[in-house]
Amino acid sequence: VSDALRLVPGLAVSRAGSVGGLTQVRMRGAESDQVLVVIDGVEASNHTRGEFDFGGLVADDIERIEILRGPQSTFWGANAMAGVISITTRKGERNSAKSTAQTEVGSDGTLMGALATRGGGENFDYALSGSMRRSHGFDISDLGAEDDGARNSTFNGRFSADISPETTVDGTLRLVDRRTDLDEQDFMTAETYDVDDYQDDRELYGSIGLTNTALDGALTQKARLSASDMRSFNHSALFGDSSSEGNRYNAAYQASYRYDDLENQVHQLTAGYEWQRETYAPSQYTTTFSRNTHAAIGEYRGEFFDQLFINGGLRQDWNDTFADATTWTASAAWQVPDMETRLHASVGTGVTNPTFTEQYGFFPGSFVGNPKLKPEESFGWDVGVEKRFFDGGLVIDVTYFNQNLENEISSTQISPGLYRPINMGGESLRQGVEVSATVDFFNGLTATASYTYTDASEQEVAGGARLAETRRPRHSGSLNAAYAFYDDRARVFVEALFNGEVEDRVFASTLPPRVTLGGYTLVNIGGSFKVNETVEAYGRIDNLFDRDYREVYGFNTPGLTAFAGLKATF
């Protein structure tokens, strides 16, 4: 999934290590833990770090990815300060039955296999899928010749059933079991060196919900219970073994009333309540930490004359271990009549809660927690225009965004070798421009292009000048073109990814605290061919020109790699 997100304007992706290594996604210059990730309606961000690791998310069973940019805490809660990435897996179609089998081989000893079955009857549908991916990897260190590989097994299931003409019950279950080889970083040079370290992760997500409609569909009520359990074991030759377990339980209810009897007008009011409990149990402590949140949400949506769309929302969070928070949002879009032009704008506030490790620490004697931390707060807005040309054959969107950050949580040294998180004063600033263009020539040839300019600076002031945020390129962009032919049985594509210079933070005694990583451009190509109604063959080549580049200081990246596979549908 992280490979697909590299093509999206406003997103910056960085991976530390080989396939399966920690992969972070930053949105509009914000930190990765300020982006909320939701899979089938269940929050998937890590309980310990507060961020989601995309290194363990494979794309085989995913139907669509929706991205909301800007502060979204009003509807989605904390940690949606920069935006939301909502991922929906494939569901079954009613009155049908379909199964697929897929296998893939490739560079670095890569092997993948996947099975899925989806279908349903008149009043129900189901989907079950499982995949296994293993890679011997490559050496992420320059100091040795040991390959660093990864293994990932993912199972996903979902269903829905009508228990009455007005009521539907649905459920989801997702299990991810993975192992990733790791290397240590030298304290003098920050370069990695070969060791037999590894990390085992197990992630379990589940939910069950009810949806009821009444008053001829005007009133919709939804209730959902969801839970997640994450366990991590880390083997380190230098620091010893450690582990942690975290749980998240969530209960939510919302009711929406839609009134559309007025001519050319639609009004919708939504009210909701949400409860969440999180727990965290690290092996370094004998205590299990927990925290609870209650929230009330209200939202209004209006549509006028099929051209003007407005939205406003308000949320109040009550937290039992840190300060309460109030967030709000407002947005509008105007489809200008007879001009193929849409104007859009949004404004709002967001919060990001302290992580468990920031509140309670880890590795006693090196990083101690701060229970008095306040949530990070943000105010942001954007404005843009979308223009369509040639009956929709060309669509261009340009958006300017601006967002600040207050109460930023950062670590400070309180004694030699001992650090503690604090809320910083002042504010961090993020602004930029996102440009995207989509071309459809209606003859099988499609193309998309994007460019993002990001100006993100930290609160610290050095010599009167702000420091740039790390791992956020000021300039980035992509170009993707695809051509379908031979009655849509054959498809080829080429994509180019550009990532400008970035600064990275380095913890090494012989280097300055910051280094500059050079920009790079990668080209990937691939294609697929439907042999018959059942079998499809596909292949791709990543980093076609074998570019040497780094996304994180001290970690190598893959060179030219090639993959080929077969998929059967029956």
JSON list of N, CA and C in Angstrom, two decimals, residues 381-448:
[
{"chain": "A", "resi": 381, "resn": "TRP", "atom": "N", "xyz": [-6.22, 25.19, 7.43]},
{"chain": "A", "resi": 381, "resn": "TRP", "atom": "CA", "xyz": [-7.21, 25.52, 6.40]},
{"chain": "A", "resi": 381, "resn": "TRP", "atom": "C", "xyz": [-6.60, 25.26, 5.03]},
{"chain": "A", "resi": 382, "resn": "ASP", "atom": "N", "xyz": [-7.47, 25.09, 4.04]},
{"chain": "A", "resi": 382, "resn": "ASP", "atom": "CA", "xyz": [-7.01, 24.96, 2.66]},
{"chain": "A", "resi": 382, "resn": "ASP", "atom": "C", "xyz": [-8.05, 25.56, 1.74]},
{"chain": "A", "resi": 383, "resn": "VAL", "atom": "N", "xyz": [-7.63, 25.90, 0.54]},
{"chain": "A", "resi": 383, "resn": "VAL", "atom": "CA", "xyz": [-8.52, 26.46, -0.48]},
{"chain": "A", "resi": 383, "resn": "VAL", "atom": "C", "xyz": [-7.99, 26.01, -1.83]},
{"chain": "A", "resi": 384, "resn": "GLY", "atom": "N", "xyz": [-8.90, 25.65, -2.73]},
{"chain": "A", "resi": 384, "resn": "GLY", "atom": "CA", "xyz": [-8.45, 25.15, -4.01]},
{"chain": "A", "resi": 384, "resn": "GLY", "atom": "C", "xyz": [-9.50, 25.28, -5.09]},
{"chain": "A", "resi": 385, "resn": "VAL", "atom": "N", "xyz": [-9.08, 24.94, -6.30]},
{"chain": "A", "resi": 385, "resn": "VAL", "atom": "CA", "xyz": [-9.96, 24.98, -7.46]},
{"chain": "A", "resi": 385, "resn": "VAL", "atom": "C", "xyz": [-9.71, 23.76, -8.31]},
{"chain": "A", "resi": 386, "resn": "GLU", "atom": "N", "xyz": [-10.79, 23.15, -8.79]},
{"chain": "A", "resi": 386, "resn": "GLU", "atom": "CA", "xyz": [-10.72, 22.01, -9.70]},
{"chain": "A", "resi": 386, "resn": "GLU", "atom": "C", "xyz": [-11.34, 22.44, -11.03]},
{"chain": "A", "resi": 387, "resn": "LYS", "atom": "N", "xyz": [-10.63, 22.20, -12.12]},
{"chain": "A", "resi": 387, "resn": "LYS", "atom": "CA", "xyz": [-11.09, 22.62, -13.45]},
{"chain": "A", "resi": 387, "resn": "LYS", "atom": "C", "xyz": [-11.08, 21.42, -14.38]},
{"chain": "A", "resi": 388, "resn": "ARG", "atom": "N", "xyz": [-12.19, 21.25, -15.11]},
{"chain": "A", "resi": 388, "resn": "ARG", "atom": "CA", "xyz": [-12.32, 20.17, -16.07]},
{"chain": "A", "resi": 388, "resn": "ARG", "atom": "C", "xyz": [-12.28, 20.73, -17.49]},
{"chain": "A", "resi": 389, "resn": "PHE", "atom": "N", "xyz": [-11.56, 20.03, -18.37]},
{"chain": "A", "resi": 389, "resn": "PHE", "atom": "CA", "xyz": [-11.43, 20.44, -19.76]},
{"chain": "A", "resi": 389, "resn": "PHE", "atom": "C", "xyz": [-11.81, 19.26, -20.65]},
{"chain": "A", "resi": 390, "resn": "PHE", "atom": "N", "xyz": [-12.23, 19.57, -21.87]},
{"chain": "A", "resi": 390, "resn": "PHE", "atom": "CA", "xyz": [-12.49, 18.55, -22.90]},
{"chain": "A", "resi": 390, "resn": "PHE", "atom": "C", "xyz": [-13.47, 17.49, -22.40]},
{"chain": "A", "resi": 391, "resn": "ASP", "atom": "N", "xyz": [-14.60, 17.96, -21.85]},
{"chain": "A", "resi": 391, "resn": "ASP", "atom": "CA", "xyz": [-15.66, 17.07, -21.36]},
{"chain": "A", "resi": 391, "resn": "ASP", "atom": "C", "xyz": [-15.14, 16.09, -20.32]},
{"chain": "A", "resi": 392, "resn": "GLY", "atom": "N", "xyz": [-14.24, 16.55, -19.49]},
{"chain": "A", "resi": 392, "resn": "GLY", "atom": "CA", "xyz": [-13.72, 15.70, -18.43]},
{"chain": "A", "resi": 392, "resn": "GLY", "atom": "C", "xyz": [-12.50, 14.90, -18.82]},
{"chain": "A", "resi": 393, "resn": "GLY", "atom": "N", "xyz": [-12.01, 15.06, -20.04]},
{"chain": "A", "resi": 393, "resn": "GLY", "atom": "CA", "xyz": [-10.82, 14.33, -20.45]},
{"chain": "A", "resi": 393, "resn": "GLY", "atom": "C", "xyz": [-9.58, 14.78, -19.70]},
{"chain": "A", "resi": 394, "resn": "LEU", "atom": "N", "xyz": [-9.58, 16.01, -19.23]},
{"chain": "A", "resi": 394, "resn": "LEU", "atom": "CA", "xyz": [-8.47, 16.54, -18.43]},
{"chain": "A", "resi": 394, "resn": "LEU", "atom": "C", "xyz": [-9.06, 17.22, -17.20]},
{"chain": "A", "resi": 395, "resn": "VAL", "atom": "N", "xyz": [-8.59, 16.82, -16.02]},
{"chain": "A", "resi": 395, "resn": "VAL", "atom": "CA", "xyz": [-9.03, 17.41, -14.76]},
{"chain": "A", "resi": 395, "resn": "VAL", "atom": "C", "xyz": [-7.80, 17.87, -13.99]},
{"chain": "A", "resi": 396, "resn": "ILE", "atom": "N", "xyz": [-7.78, 19.14, -13.62]},
{"chain": "A", "resi": 396, "resn": "ILE", "atom": "CA", "xyz": [-6.66, 19.71, -12.88]},
{"chain": "A", "resi": 396, "resn": "ILE", "atom": "C", "xyz": [-7.17, 20.28, -11.57]},
{"chain": "A", "resi": 397, "resn": "ASP", "atom": "N", "xyz": [-6.48, 19.98, -10.48]},
{"chain": "A", "resi": 397, "resn": "ASP", "atom": "CA", "xyz": [-6.84, 20.49, -9.17]},
{"chain": "A", "resi": 397, "resn": "ASP", "atom": "C", "xyz": [-5.61, 21.12, -8.52]},
{"chain": "A", "resi": 398, "resn": "VAL", "atom": "N", "xyz": [-5.76, 22.34, -8.02]},
{"chain": "A", "resi": 398, "resn": "VAL", "atom": "CA", "xyz": [-4.69, 23.05, -7.32]},
{"chain": "A", "resi": 398, "resn": "VAL", "atom": "C", "xyz": [-5.21, 23.46, -5.95]},
{"chain": "A", "resi": 399, "resn": "THR", "atom": "N", "xyz": [-4.49, 23.09, -4.89]},
{"chain": "A", "resi": 399, "resn": "THR", "atom": "CA", "xyz": [-4.91, 23.36, -3.53]},
{"chain": "A", "resi": 399, "resn": "THR", "atom": "C", "xyz": [-3.76, 23.95, -2.73]},
{"chain": "A", "resi": 400, "resn": "TYR", "atom": "N", "xyz": [-4.04, 25.04, -2.02]},
{"chain": "A", "resi": 400, "resn": "TYR", "atom": "CA", "xyz": [-3.08, 25.60, -1.07]},
{"chain": "A", "resi": 400, "resn": "TYR", "atom": "C", "xyz": [-3.51, 25.21, 0.34]},
{"chain": "A", "resi": 401, "resn": "PHE", "atom": "N", "xyz": [-2.55, 24.77, 1.17]},
{"chain": "A", "resi": 401, "resn": "PHE", "atom": "CA", "xyz": [-2.88, 24.39, 2.54]},
{"chain": "A", "resi": 401, "resn": "PHE", "atom": "C", "xyz": [-1.97, 25.12, 3.52]},
{"chain": "A", "resi": 402, "resn": "ASN", "atom": "N", "xyz": [-2.49, 25.34, 4.73]},
{"chain": "A", "resi": 402, "resn": "ASN", "atom": "CA", "xyz": [-1.74, 26.03, 5.78]},
{"chain": "A", "resi": 402, "resn": "ASN", "atom": "C", "xyz": [-2.21, 25.47, 7.11]},
{"chain": "A", "resi": 403, "resn": "GLN", "atom": "N", "xyz": [-1.27, 25.05, 7.95]},
{"chain": "A", "resi": 403, "resn": "GLN", "atom": "CA", "xyz": [-1.62, 24.44, 9.23]},
{"chain": "A", "resi": 403, "resn": "GLN", "atom": "C", "xyz": [-0.51, 24.68, 10.24]},
{"chain": "A", "resi": 404, "resn": "ASN", "atom": "N", "xyz": [-0.88, 25.00, 11.48]},
{"chain": "A", "resi": 404, "resn": "ASN", "atom": "CA", "xyz": [0.12, 25.18, 12.52]},
{"chain": "A", "resi": 404, "resn": "ASN", "atom": "C", "xyz": [0.05, 24.02, 13.51]},
{"chain": "A", "resi": 405, "resn": "LEU", "atom": "N", "xyz": [1.00, 24.01, 14.46]},
{"chain": "A", "resi": 405, "resn": "LEU", "atom": "CA", "xyz": [1.03, 22.97, 15.48]},
{"chain": "A", "resi": 405, "resn": "LEU", "atom": "C", "xyz": [1.50, 23.61, 16.78]},
{"chain": "A", "resi": 406, "resn": "GLU", "atom": "N", "xyz": [0.71, 23.48, 17.83]},
{"chain": "A", "resi": 406, "resn": "GLU", "atom": "CA", "xyz": [1.06, 23.98, 19.15]},
{"chain": "A", "resi": 406, "resn": "GLU", "atom": "C", "xyz": [1.12, 22.83, 20.14]},
{"chain": "A", "resi": 407, "resn": "ASN", "atom": "N", "xyz": [1.83, 23.07, 21.25]},
{"chain": "A", "resi": 407, "resn": "ASN", "atom": "CA", "xyz": [2.05, 22.03, 22.28]},
{"chain": "A", "resi": 407, "resn": "ASN", "atom": "C", "xyz": [2.75, 20.81, 21.71]},
{"chain": "A", "resi": 408, "resn": "GLU", "atom": "N", "xyz": [3.61, 21.01, 20.71]},
{"chain": "A", "resi": 408, "resn": "GLU", "atom": "CA", "xyz": [4.30, 19.88, 20.09]},
{"chain": "A", "resi": 408, "resn": "GLU", "atom": "C", "xyz": [5.09, 19.10, 21.14]},
{"chain": "A", "resi": 409, "resn": "ILE", "atom": "N", "xyz": [4.99, 17.78, 21.08]},
{"chain": "A", "resi": 409, "resn": "ILE", "atom": "CA", "xyz": [5.68, 16.91, 22.03]},
{"chain": "A", "resi": 409, "resn": "ILE", "atom": "C", "xyz": [7.04, 16.54, 21.47]},
{"chain": "A", "resi": 410, "resn": "SER", "atom": "N", "xyz": [8.08, 16.83, 22.22]},
{"chain": "A", "resi": 410, "resn": "SER", "atom": "CA", "xyz": [9.44, 16.52, 21.81]},
{"chain": "A", "resi": 410, "resn": "SER", "atom": "C", "xyz": [10.24, 16.08, 23.02]},
{"chain": "A", "resi": 411, "resn": "SER", "atom": "N", "xyz": [11.34, 15.39, 22.80]},
{"chain": "A", "resi": 411, "resn": "SER", "atom": "CA", "xyz": [12.15, 14.88, 23.90]},
{"chain": "A", "resi": 411, "resn": "SER", "atom": "C", "xyz": [13.25, 15.87, 24.25]},
{"chain": "A", "resi": 412, "resn": "THR", "atom": "N", "xyz": [13.55, 15.97, 25.53]},
{"chain": "A", "resi": 412, "resn": "THR", "atom": "CA", "xyz": [14.63, 16.80, 26.02]},
{"chain": "A", "resi": 412, "resn": "THR", "atom": "C", "xyz": [15.50, 15.99, 26.95]},
{"chain": "A", "resi": 413, "resn": "GLN", "atom": "N", "xyz": [16.79, 16.30, 26.98]},
{"chain": "A", "resi": 413, "resn": "GLN", "atom": "CA", "xyz": [17.73, 15.58, 27.84]},
{"chain": "A", "resi": 413, "resn": "GLN", "atom": "C", "xyz": [17.71, 16.20, 29.23]},
{"chain": "A", "resi": 414, "resn": "ILE", "atom": "N", "xyz": [17.42, 15.39, 30.24]},
{"chain": "A", "resi": 414, "resn": "ILE", "atom": "CA", "xyz": [17.36, 15.89, 31.61]},
{"chain": "A", "resi": 414, "resn": "ILE", "atom": "C", "xyz": [18.61, 15.51, 32.41]},
{"chain": "A", "resi": 415, "resn": "SER", "atom": "N", "xyz": [19.39, 14.58, 31.91]},
{"chain": "A", "resi": 415, "resn": "SER", "atom": "CA", "xyz": [20.70, 14.21, 32.48]},
{"chain": "A", "resi": 415, "resn": "SER", "atom": "C", "xyz": [21.42, 13.39, 31.43]},
{"chain": "A", "resi": 416, "resn": "PRO", "atom": "N", "xyz": [22.73, 13.18, 31.57]},
{"chain": "A", "resi": 416, "resn": "PRO", "atom": "CA", "xyz": [23.45, 12.41, 30.55]},
{"chain": "A", "resi": 416, "resn": "PRO", "atom": "C", "xyz": [22.83, 11.04, 30.30]},
{"chain": "A", "resi": 417, "resn": "GLY", "atom": "N", "xyz": [22.36, 10.81, 29.06]},
{"chain": "A", "resi": 417, "resn": "GLY", "atom": "CA", "xyz": [21.77, 9.55, 28.67]},
{"chain": "A", "resi": 417, "resn": "GLY", "atom": "C", "xyz": [20.33, 9.36, 29.08]},
{"chain": "A", "resi": 418, "resn": "LEU", "atom": "N", "xyz": [19.70, 10.38, 29.70]},
{"chain": "A", "resi": 418, "resn": "LEU", "atom": "CA", "xyz": [18.32, 10.25, 30.16]},
{"chain": "A", "resi": 418, "resn": "LEU", "atom": "C", "xyz": [17.46, 11.33, 29.51]},
{"chain": "A", "resi": 419, "resn": "TYR", "atom": "N", "xyz": [16.37, 10.91, 28.85]},
{"chain": "A", "resi": 419, "resn": "TYR", "atom": "CA", "xyz": [15.51, 11.83, 28.10]},
{"chain": "A", "resi": 419, "resn": "TYR", "atom": "C", "xyz": [14.08, 11.75, 28.63]},
{"chain": "A", "resi": 420, "resn": "ARG", "atom": "N", "xyz": [13.33, 12.87, 28.39]},
{"chain": "A", "resi": 420, "resn": "ARG", "atom": "CA", "xyz": [11.95, 12.95, 28.83]},
{"chain": "A", "resi": 420, "resn": "ARG", "atom": "C", "xyz": [11.17, 13.81, 27.85]},
{"chain": "A", "resi": 421, "resn": "PRO", "atom": "N", "xyz": [9.93, 13.42, 27.50]},
{"chain": "A", "resi": 421, "resn": "PRO", "atom": "CA", "xyz": [9.13, 14.23, 26.57]},
{"chain": "A", "resi": 421, "resn": "PRO", "atom": "C", "xyz": [8.54, 15.45, 27.27]},
{"chain": "A", "resi": 422, "resn": "ILE", "atom": "N", "xyz": [8.41, 16.56, 26.53]},
{"chain": "A", "resi": 422, "resn": "ILE", "atom": "CA", "xyz": [7.79, 17.77, 27.05]},
{"chain": "A", "resi": 422, "resn": "ILE", "atom": "C", "xyz": [6.94, 18.39, 25.96]},
{"chain": "A", "resi": 423, "resn": "ASN", "atom": "N", "xyz": [5.98, 19.25, 26.37]},
{"chain": "A", "resi": 423, "resn": "ASN", "atom": "CA", "xyz": [5.26, 20.09, 25.43]},
{"chain": "A", "resi": 423, "resn": "ASN", "atom": "C", "xyz": [6.08, 21.35, 25.18]},
{"chain": "A", "resi": 424, "resn": "MET", "atom": "N", "xyz": [6.37, 21.62, 23.92]},
{"chain": "A", "resi": 424, "resn": "MET", "atom": "CA", "xyz": [7.20, 22.76, 23.58]},
{"chain": "A", "resi": 424, "resn": "MET", "atom": "C", "xyz": [6.34, 24.02, 23.44]},
{"chain": "A", "resi": 425, "resn": "GLY", "atom": "N", "xyz": [6.97, 25.17, 23.61]},
{"chain": "A", "resi": 425, "resn": "GLY", "atom": "CA", "xyz": [6.30, 26.43, 23.38]},
{"chain": "A", "resi": 425, "resn": "GLY", "atom": "C", "xyz": [6.36, 26.83, 21.91]},
{"chain": "A", "resi": 426, "resn": "GLY", "atom": "N", "xyz": [5.68, 27.90, 21.57]},
{"chain": "A", "resi": 426, "resn": "GLY", "atom": "CA", "xyz": [5.69, 28.35, 20.19]},
{"chain": "A", "resi": 426, "resn": "GLY", "atom": "C", "xyz": [4.83, 27.48, 19.30]},
{"chain": "A", "resi": 427, "resn": "GLU", "atom": "N", "xyz": [5.08, 27.53, 18.00]},
{"chain": "A", "resi": 427, "resn": "GLU", "atom": "CA", "xyz": [4.30, 26.76, 17.06]},
{"chain": "A", "resi": 427, "resn": "GLU", "atom": "C", "xyz": [5.15, 26.33, 15.86]},
{"chain": "A", "resi": 428, "resn": "SER", "atom": "N", "xyz": [4.86, 25.16, 15.34]},
{"chain": "A", "resi": 428, "resn": "SER", "atom": "CA", "xyz": [5.42, 24.70, 14.08]},
{"chain": "A", "resi": 428, "resn": "SER", "atom": "C", "xyz": [4.50, 25.14, 12.95]},
{"chain": "A", "resi": 429, "resn": "LEU", "atom": "N", "xyz": [5.07, 25.40, 11.79]},
{"chain": "A", "resi": 429, "resn": "LEU", "atom": "CA", "xyz": [4.30, 25.90, 10.66]},
{"chain": "A", "resi": 429, "resn": "LEU", "atom": "C", "xyz": [4.43, 24.95, 9.49]},
{"chain": "A", "resi": 430, "resn": "ARG", "atom": "N", "xyz": [3.31, 24.67, 8.84]},
{"chain": "A", "resi": 430, "resn": "ARG", "atom": "CA", "xyz": [3.29, 23.84, 7.63]},
{"chain": "A", "resi": 430, "resn": "ARG", "atom": "C", "xyz": [2.40, 24.52, 6.59]},
{"chain": "A", "resi": 431, "resn": "GLN", "atom": "N", "xyz": [2.92, 24.68, 5.40]},
{"chain": "A", "resi": 431, "resn": "GLN", "atom": "CA", "xyz": [2.13, 25.23, 4.31]},
{"chain": "A", "resi": 431, "resn": "GLN", "atom": "C", "xyz": [2.66, 24.65, 3.00]},
{"chain": "A", "resi": 432, "resn": "GLY", "atom": "N", "xyz": [1.84, 24.74, 1.97]},
{"chain": "A", "resi": 432, "resn": "GLY", "atom": "CA", "xyz": [2.30, 24.22, 0.70]},
{"chain": "A", "resi": 432, "resn": "GLY", "atom": "C", "xyz": [1.21, 24.24, -0.36]},
{"chain": "A", "resi": 433, "resn": "VAL", "atom": "N", "xyz": [1.55, 23.67, -1.50]},
{"chain": "A", "resi": 433, "resn": "VAL", "atom": "CA", "xyz": [0.65, 23.62, -2.65]},
{"chain": "A", "resi": 433, "resn": "VAL", "atom": "C", "xyz": [0.64, 22.19, -3.20]},
{"chain": "A", "resi": 434, "resn": "GLU", "atom": "N", "xyz": [-0.57, 21.68, -3.45]},
{"chain": "A", "resi": 434, "resn": "GLU", "atom": "CA", "xyz": [-0.74, 20.38, -4.09]},
{"chain": "A", "resi": 434, "resn": "GLU", "atom": "C", "xyz": [-1.37, 20.57, -5.47]},
{"chain": "A", "resi": 435, "resn": "VAL", "atom": "N", "xyz": [-0.76, 19.96, -6.47]},
{"chain": "A", "resi": 435, "resn": "VAL", "atom": "CA", "xyz": [-1.25, 20.05, -7.84]},
{"chain": "A", "resi": 435, "resn": "VAL", "atom": "C", "xyz": [-1.42, 18.63, -8.37]},
{"chain": "A", "resi": 436, "resn": "SER", "atom": "N", "xyz": [-2.58, 18.35, -8.94]},
{"chain": "A", "resi": 436, "resn": "SER", "atom": "CA", "xyz": [-2.80, 17.04, -9.55]},
{"chain": "A", "resi": 436, "resn": "SER", "atom": "C", "xyz": [-3.51, 17.22, -10.88]},
{"chain": "A", "resi": 437, "resn": "ALA", "atom": "N", "xyz": [-3.21, 16.34, -11.81]},
{"chain": "A", "resi": 437, "resn": "ALA", "atom": "CA", "xyz": [-3.84, 16.36, -13.13]},
{"chain": "A", "resi": 437, "resn": "ALA", "atom": "C", "xyz": [-4.12, 14.93, -13.55]},
{"chain": "A", "resi": 438, "resn": "THR", "atom": "N", "xyz": [-5.32, 14.71, -14.09]},
{"chain": "A", "resi": 438, "resn": "THR", "atom": "CA", "xyz": [-5.73, 13.40, -14.58]},
{"chain": "A", "resi": 438, "resn": "THR", "atom": "C", "xyz": [-6.18, 13.52, -16.02]},
{"chain": "A", "resi": 439, "resn": "VAL", "atom": "N", "xyz": [-5.64, 12.66, -16.87]},
{"chain": "A", "resi": 439, "resn": "VAL", "atom": "CA", "xyz": [-5.96, 12.69, -18.29]},
{"chain": "A", "resi": 439, "resn": "VAL", "atom": "C", "xyz": [-6.54, 11.34, -18.69]},
{"chain": "A", "resi": 440, "resn": "ASP", "atom": "N", "xyz": [-7.67, 11.37, -19.39]},
{"chain": "A", "resi": 440, "resn": "ASP", "atom": "CA", "xyz": [-8.29, 10.16, -19.92]},
{"chain": "A", "resi": 440, "resn": "ASP", "atom": "C", "xyz": [-8.61, 10.42, -21.38]},
{"chain": "A", "resi": 441, "resn": "PHE", "atom": "N", "xyz": [-7.86, 9.76, -22.25]},
{"chain": "A", "resi": 441, "resn": "PHE", "atom": "CA", "xyz": [-8.03, 10.00, -23.68]},
{"chain": "A", "resi": 441, "resn": "PHE", "atom": "C", "xyz": [-9.16, 9.16, -24.28]},
{"chain": "A", "resi": 442, "resn": "PHE", "atom": "N", "xyz": [-9.85, 8.38, -23.44]},
{"chain": "A", "resi": 442, "resn": "PHE", "atom": "CA", "xyz": [-11.00, 7.58, -23.86]},
{"chain": "A", "resi": 442, "resn": "PHE", "atom": "C", "xyz": [-10.66, 6.57, -24.96]},
{"chain": "A", "resi": 443, "resn": "ASN", "atom": "N", "xyz": [-9.39, 6.23, -25.05]},
{"chain": "A", "resi": 443, "resn": "ASN", "atom": "CA", "xyz": [-8.97, 5.21, -26.02]},
{"chain": "A", "resi": 443, "resn": "ASN", "atom": "C", "xyz": [-8.09, 4.16, -25.34]},
{"chain": "A", "resi": 444, "resn": "GLY", "atom": "N", "xyz": [-8.24, 4.06, -24.02]},
{"chain": "A", "resi": 444, "resn": "GLY", "atom": "CA", "xyz": [-7.44, 3.12, -23.26]},
{"chain": "A", "resi": 444, "resn": "GLY", "atom": "C", "xyz": [-6.23, 3.73, -22.59]},
{"chain": "A", "resi": 445, "resn": "LEU", "atom": "N", "xyz": [-5.88, 4.95, -22.95]},
{"chain": "A", "resi": 445, "resn": "LEU", "atom": "CA", "xyz": [-4.70, 5.60, -22.39]},
{"chain": "A", "resi": 445, "resn": "LEU", "atom": "C", "xyz": [-5.11, 6.58, -21.29]},
{"chain": "A", "resi": 446, "resn": "THR", "atom": "N", "xyz": [-4.61, 6.39, -20.10]},
{"chain": "A", "resi": 446, "resn": "THR", "atom": "CA", "xyz": [-4.87, 7.29, -18.98]},
{"chain": "A", "resi": 446, "resn": "THR", "atom": "C", "xyz": [-3.54, 7.71, -18.37]},
{"chain": "A", "resi": 447, "resn": "ALA", "atom": "N", "xyz": [-3.53, 8.87, -17.75]},
{"chain": "A", "resi": 447, "resn": "ALA", "atom": "CA", "xyz": [-2.32, 9.37, -17.11]},
{"chain": "A", "resi": 447, "resn": "ALA", "atom": "C", "xyz": [-2.69, 10.27, -15.94]},
{"chain": "A", "resi": 448, "resn": "THR", "atom": "N", "xyz": [-1.86, 10.23, -14.92]},
{"chain": "A", "resi": 448, "resn": "THR", "atom": "CA", "xyz": [-2.02, 11.12, -13.78]},
{"chain": "A", "resi": 448, "resn": "THR", "atom": "C", "xyz": [-0.66, 11.72, -13.45]}
]
